[in-house]
Short mmCIF file of C-alpha atoms in Angstrom, two decimals:
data_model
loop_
_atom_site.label_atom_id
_atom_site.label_comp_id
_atom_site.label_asym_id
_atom_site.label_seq_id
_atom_site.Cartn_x
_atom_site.Cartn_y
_atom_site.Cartn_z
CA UNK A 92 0.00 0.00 0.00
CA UNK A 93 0.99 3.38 0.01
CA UNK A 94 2.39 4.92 3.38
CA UNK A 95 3.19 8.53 4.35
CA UNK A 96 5.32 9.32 7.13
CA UNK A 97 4.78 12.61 8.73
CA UNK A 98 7.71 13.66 11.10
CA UNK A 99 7.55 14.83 13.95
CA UNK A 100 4.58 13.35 15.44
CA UNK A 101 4.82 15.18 18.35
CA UNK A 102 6.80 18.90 19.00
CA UNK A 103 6.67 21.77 21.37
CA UNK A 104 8.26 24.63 21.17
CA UNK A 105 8.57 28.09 22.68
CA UNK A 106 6.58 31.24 20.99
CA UNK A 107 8.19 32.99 18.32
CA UNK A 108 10.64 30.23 17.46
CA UNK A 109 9.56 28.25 13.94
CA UNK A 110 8.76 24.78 13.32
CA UNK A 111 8.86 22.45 10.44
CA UNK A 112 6.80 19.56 9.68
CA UNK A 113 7.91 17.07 7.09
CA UNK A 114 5.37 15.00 4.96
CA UNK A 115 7.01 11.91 2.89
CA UNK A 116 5.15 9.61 0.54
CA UNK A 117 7.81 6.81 0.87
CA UNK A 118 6.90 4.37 -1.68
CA UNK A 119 4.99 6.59 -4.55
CA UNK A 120 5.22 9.44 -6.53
CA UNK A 121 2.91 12.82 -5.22
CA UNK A 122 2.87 15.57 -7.11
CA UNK A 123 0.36 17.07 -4.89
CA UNK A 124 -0.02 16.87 -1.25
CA UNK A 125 -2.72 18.59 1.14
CA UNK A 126 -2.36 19.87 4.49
CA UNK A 127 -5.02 20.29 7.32
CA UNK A 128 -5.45 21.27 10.33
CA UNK A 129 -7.71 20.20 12.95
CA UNK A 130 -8.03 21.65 16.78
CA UNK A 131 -9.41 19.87 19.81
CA UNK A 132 -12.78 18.05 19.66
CA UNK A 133 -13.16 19.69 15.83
CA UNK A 134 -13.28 18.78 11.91
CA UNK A 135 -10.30 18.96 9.92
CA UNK A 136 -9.78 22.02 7.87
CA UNK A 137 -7.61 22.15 4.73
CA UNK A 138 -5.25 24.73 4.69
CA UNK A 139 -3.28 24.11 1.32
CA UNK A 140 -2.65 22.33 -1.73
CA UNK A 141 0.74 21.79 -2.08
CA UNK A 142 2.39 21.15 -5.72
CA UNK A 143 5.67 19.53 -6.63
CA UNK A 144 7.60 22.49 -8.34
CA UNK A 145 5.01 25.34 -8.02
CA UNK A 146 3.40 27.67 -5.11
CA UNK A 147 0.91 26.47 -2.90
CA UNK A 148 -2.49 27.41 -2.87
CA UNK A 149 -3.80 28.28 0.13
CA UNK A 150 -7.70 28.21 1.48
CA UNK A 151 -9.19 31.53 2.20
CA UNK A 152 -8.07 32.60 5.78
CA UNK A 153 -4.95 30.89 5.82
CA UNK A 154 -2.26 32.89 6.28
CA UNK A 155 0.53 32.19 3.56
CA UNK A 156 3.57 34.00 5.56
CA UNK A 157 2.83 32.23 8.88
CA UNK A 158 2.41 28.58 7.36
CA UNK A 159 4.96 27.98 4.65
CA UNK A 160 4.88 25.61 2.23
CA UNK A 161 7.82 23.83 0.21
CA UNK A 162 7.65 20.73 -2.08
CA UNK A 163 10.35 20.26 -3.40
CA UNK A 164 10.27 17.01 -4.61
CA UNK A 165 7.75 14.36 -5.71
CA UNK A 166 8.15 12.75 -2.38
CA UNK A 167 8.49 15.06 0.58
CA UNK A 168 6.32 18.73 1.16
CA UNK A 169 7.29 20.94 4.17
CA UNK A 170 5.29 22.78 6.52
CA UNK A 171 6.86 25.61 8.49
CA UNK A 172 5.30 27.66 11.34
CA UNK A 173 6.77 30.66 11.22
CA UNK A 174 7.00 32.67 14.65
CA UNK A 175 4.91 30.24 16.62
CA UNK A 176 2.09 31.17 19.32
CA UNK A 177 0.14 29.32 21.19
CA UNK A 178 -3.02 29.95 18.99
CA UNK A 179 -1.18 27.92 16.71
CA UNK A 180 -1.07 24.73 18.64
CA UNK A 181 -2.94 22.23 17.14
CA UNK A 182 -2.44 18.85 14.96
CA UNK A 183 -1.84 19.01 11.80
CA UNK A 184 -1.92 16.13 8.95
CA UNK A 185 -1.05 15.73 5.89
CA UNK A 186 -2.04 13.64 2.77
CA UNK A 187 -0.43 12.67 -0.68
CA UNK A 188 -2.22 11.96 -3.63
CA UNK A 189 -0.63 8.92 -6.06
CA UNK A 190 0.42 10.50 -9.36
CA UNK A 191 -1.65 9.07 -12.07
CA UNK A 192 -4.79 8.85 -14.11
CA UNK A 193 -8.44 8.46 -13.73
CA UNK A 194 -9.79 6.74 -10.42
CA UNK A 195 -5.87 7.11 -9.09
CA UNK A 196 -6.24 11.07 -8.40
CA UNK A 197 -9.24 10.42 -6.21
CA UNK A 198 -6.87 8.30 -3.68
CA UNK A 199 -5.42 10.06 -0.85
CA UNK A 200 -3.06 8.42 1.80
CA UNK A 201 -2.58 10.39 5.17
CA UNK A 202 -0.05 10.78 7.47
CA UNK A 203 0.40 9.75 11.24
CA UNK A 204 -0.68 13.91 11.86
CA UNK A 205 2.00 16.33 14.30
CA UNK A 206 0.59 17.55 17.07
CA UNK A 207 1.88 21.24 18.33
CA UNK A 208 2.26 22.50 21.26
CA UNK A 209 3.67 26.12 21.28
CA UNK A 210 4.51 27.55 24.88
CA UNK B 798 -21.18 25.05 -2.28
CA UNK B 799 -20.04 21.66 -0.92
CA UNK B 800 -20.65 20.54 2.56
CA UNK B 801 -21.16 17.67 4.71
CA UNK B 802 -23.21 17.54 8.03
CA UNK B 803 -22.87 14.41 10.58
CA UNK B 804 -25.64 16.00 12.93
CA UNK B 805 -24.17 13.43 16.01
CA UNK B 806 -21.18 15.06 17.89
CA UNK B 807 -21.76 12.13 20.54
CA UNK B 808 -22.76 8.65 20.48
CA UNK B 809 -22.50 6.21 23.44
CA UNK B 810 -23.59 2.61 22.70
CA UNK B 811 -23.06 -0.56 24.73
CA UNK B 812 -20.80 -3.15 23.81
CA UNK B 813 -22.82 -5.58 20.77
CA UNK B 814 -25.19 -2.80 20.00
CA UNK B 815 -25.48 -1.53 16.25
CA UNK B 816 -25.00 1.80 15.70
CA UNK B 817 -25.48 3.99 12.74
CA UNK B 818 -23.80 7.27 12.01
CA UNK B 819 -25.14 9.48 9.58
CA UNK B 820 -23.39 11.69 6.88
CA UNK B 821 -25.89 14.40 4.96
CA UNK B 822 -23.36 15.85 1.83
CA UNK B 823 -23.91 19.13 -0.12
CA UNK B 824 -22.52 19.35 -3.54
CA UNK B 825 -23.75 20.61 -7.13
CA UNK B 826 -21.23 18.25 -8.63
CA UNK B 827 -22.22 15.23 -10.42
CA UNK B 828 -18.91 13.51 -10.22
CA UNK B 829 -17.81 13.34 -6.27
CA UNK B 830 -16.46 10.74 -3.56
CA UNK B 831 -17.81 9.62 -0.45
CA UNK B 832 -15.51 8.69 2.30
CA UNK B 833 -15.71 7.06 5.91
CA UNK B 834 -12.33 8.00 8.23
CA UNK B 835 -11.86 6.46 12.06
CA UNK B 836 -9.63 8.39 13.82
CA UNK B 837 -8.62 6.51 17.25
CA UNK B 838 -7.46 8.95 20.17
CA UNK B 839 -3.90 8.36 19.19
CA UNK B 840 -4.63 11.06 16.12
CA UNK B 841 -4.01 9.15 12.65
CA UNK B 842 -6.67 8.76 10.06
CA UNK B 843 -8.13 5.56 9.43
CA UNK B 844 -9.15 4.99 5.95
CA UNK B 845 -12.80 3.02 5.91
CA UNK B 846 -14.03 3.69 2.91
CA UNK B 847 -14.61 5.28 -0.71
CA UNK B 848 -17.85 5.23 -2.96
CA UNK B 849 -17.70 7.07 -6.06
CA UNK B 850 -21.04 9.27 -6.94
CA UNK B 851 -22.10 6.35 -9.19
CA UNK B 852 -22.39 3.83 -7.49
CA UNK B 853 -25.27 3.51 -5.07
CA UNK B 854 -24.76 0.11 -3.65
CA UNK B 855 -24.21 -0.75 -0.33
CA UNK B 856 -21.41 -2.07 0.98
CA UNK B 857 -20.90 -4.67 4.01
CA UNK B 858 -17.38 -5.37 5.32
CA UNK B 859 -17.45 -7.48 8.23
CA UNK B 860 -19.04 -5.83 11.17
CA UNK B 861 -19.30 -2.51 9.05
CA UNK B 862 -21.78 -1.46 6.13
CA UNK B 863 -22.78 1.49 4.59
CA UNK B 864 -26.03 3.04 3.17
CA UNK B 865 -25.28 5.46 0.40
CA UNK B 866 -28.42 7.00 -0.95
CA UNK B 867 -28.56 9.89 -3.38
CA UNK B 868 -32.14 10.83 -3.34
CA UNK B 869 -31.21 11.57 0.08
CA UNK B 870 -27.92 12.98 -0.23
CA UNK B 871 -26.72 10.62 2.66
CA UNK B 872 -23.97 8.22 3.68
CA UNK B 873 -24.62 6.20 6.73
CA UNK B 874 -22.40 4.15 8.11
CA UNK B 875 -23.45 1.05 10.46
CA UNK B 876 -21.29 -0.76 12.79
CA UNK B 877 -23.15 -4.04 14.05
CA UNK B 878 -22.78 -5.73 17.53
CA UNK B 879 -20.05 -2.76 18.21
CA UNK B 880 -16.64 -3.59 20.18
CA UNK B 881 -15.24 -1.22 22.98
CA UNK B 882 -12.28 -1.04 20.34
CA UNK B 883 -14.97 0.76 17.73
CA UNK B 884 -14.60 3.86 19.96
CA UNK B 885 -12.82 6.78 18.26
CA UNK B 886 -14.12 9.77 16.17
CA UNK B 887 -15.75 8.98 12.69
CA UNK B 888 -15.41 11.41 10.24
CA UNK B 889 -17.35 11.26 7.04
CA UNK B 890 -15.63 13.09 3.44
CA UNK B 891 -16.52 14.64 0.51
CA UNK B 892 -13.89 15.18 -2.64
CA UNK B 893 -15.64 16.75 -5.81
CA UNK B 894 -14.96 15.73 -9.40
CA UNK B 895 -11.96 12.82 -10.90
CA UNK B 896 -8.92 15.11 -10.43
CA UNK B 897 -9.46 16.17 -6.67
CA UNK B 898 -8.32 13.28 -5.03
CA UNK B 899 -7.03 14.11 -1.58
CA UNK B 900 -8.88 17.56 -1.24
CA UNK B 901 -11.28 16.61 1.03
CA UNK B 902 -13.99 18.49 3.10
CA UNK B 903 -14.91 16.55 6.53
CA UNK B 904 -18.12 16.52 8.32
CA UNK B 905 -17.51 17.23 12.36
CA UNK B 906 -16.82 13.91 13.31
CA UNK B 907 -18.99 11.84 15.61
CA UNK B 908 -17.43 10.82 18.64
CA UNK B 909 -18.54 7.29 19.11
CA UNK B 910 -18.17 5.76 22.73
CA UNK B 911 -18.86 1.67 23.43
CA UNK B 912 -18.97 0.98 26.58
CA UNK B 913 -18.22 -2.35 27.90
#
């Protein structure tokens, strides 16, 4: 099957300071990955489409400068959290979709999630 | 606009009960995909399911079955004679058209608890 690994699964770190969240598809191709985000006891929310070799797209409200995106290759997209607060604390997941054709695109595989803690 | 609704934040059943969870979907789209997610308290999604727009029939995997009805706009998911090991959050999906694989918008989740 296909597996994502999302590192780390688990980070803290002190406001202001930045984080980075890796997302690997480690046995397939994705030219696009998604990330969400999801708080306490609520729905996940997707904050961007991210594209192998091109800008992310971002959902309205998301803030582009505080969550950066970077996909550099077909197998690994990068989340950073730029000057961290606490309001940013929450878990965030990712998900790769196989590159292909047809009934392929509509798969998605998701990663383990990171949760943040920012104090 | 594309939504989903799962109207039941909380469910608590007891251990061999059935229990159904319902998804209500939103979407102008004729081409979409339906999808089931368990995600236990230790945070990672559990893929359940996927049922394309065009095809309406139900399907039963062991203890598990779903209900996918158009005229309705709903995707209900059953669990018979439930397990304490059932508990986690369900979230129901919705992805719109072939190429959109992976962008996904969730319902709220319904927190189901089985009690032994």
């Amino acid at each position: 099957g296909a597996v994502v690994s999302q590192h780390p699964s688990r980070v803290i770190c002190k406001s202001g300071t930045s984080v980075k969240i890796e997302c690997r598809s480690l046995d397939f191709q994705a030219t696009t990955m998604f990330w969400y985000r999801q708080f306490p006891k609520k729905s996940l929310m997707l904050m961007a489409t991210s594209n192998e070799g091109s800008k992310a797209t971002y959902e309205q409200g998301v803030e582009k400068d505080k969550f950066l995106i970077n996909h550099a290759s077909l197998t690994l997209s990068t989340l950073t959290v730029t000057s961290a607060h606490p309001e940013d604390s929450s878990f965030y997941i990712c998900s790769a979709r196989l590159r292909g054709q047809g009934e392929r695109n509509t798969e998605a595989f998701f990663g383990q999630g990171t949760r943040l803690t920012v104090v | 606009a594309q939504k989903v609704t799962q109207a039941q934040t909380e469910i608590s059943v007891v251990e061999k009960e059935d229990v159904t969870l319902d998804c209500v979907y939103e979407t102008r789209d004729t081409t979409y995909y339906l999808f089931w997610y368990k995600q236990p308290p230790s945070g990672e999604l559990v893929f359940l399911i996927r049922r394309n727009s065009f095809d309406e029939q139900n399907e039963i995997s062991g203890r598990y079955s779903w209900n996918f009805q158009k005229s309705t706009s709903s995707f209900n998911f059953t669990i018979t004679a439930s397990q304490v090991v059932d508990s986690a959050v369900y979230f129901c999906a919705l992805s719109i058209g072939r190429n959109q694989g992976g962008k996904l918008i969730f319902g709220q989740g319904t927190e189901l608890s089985v009690k032994p």
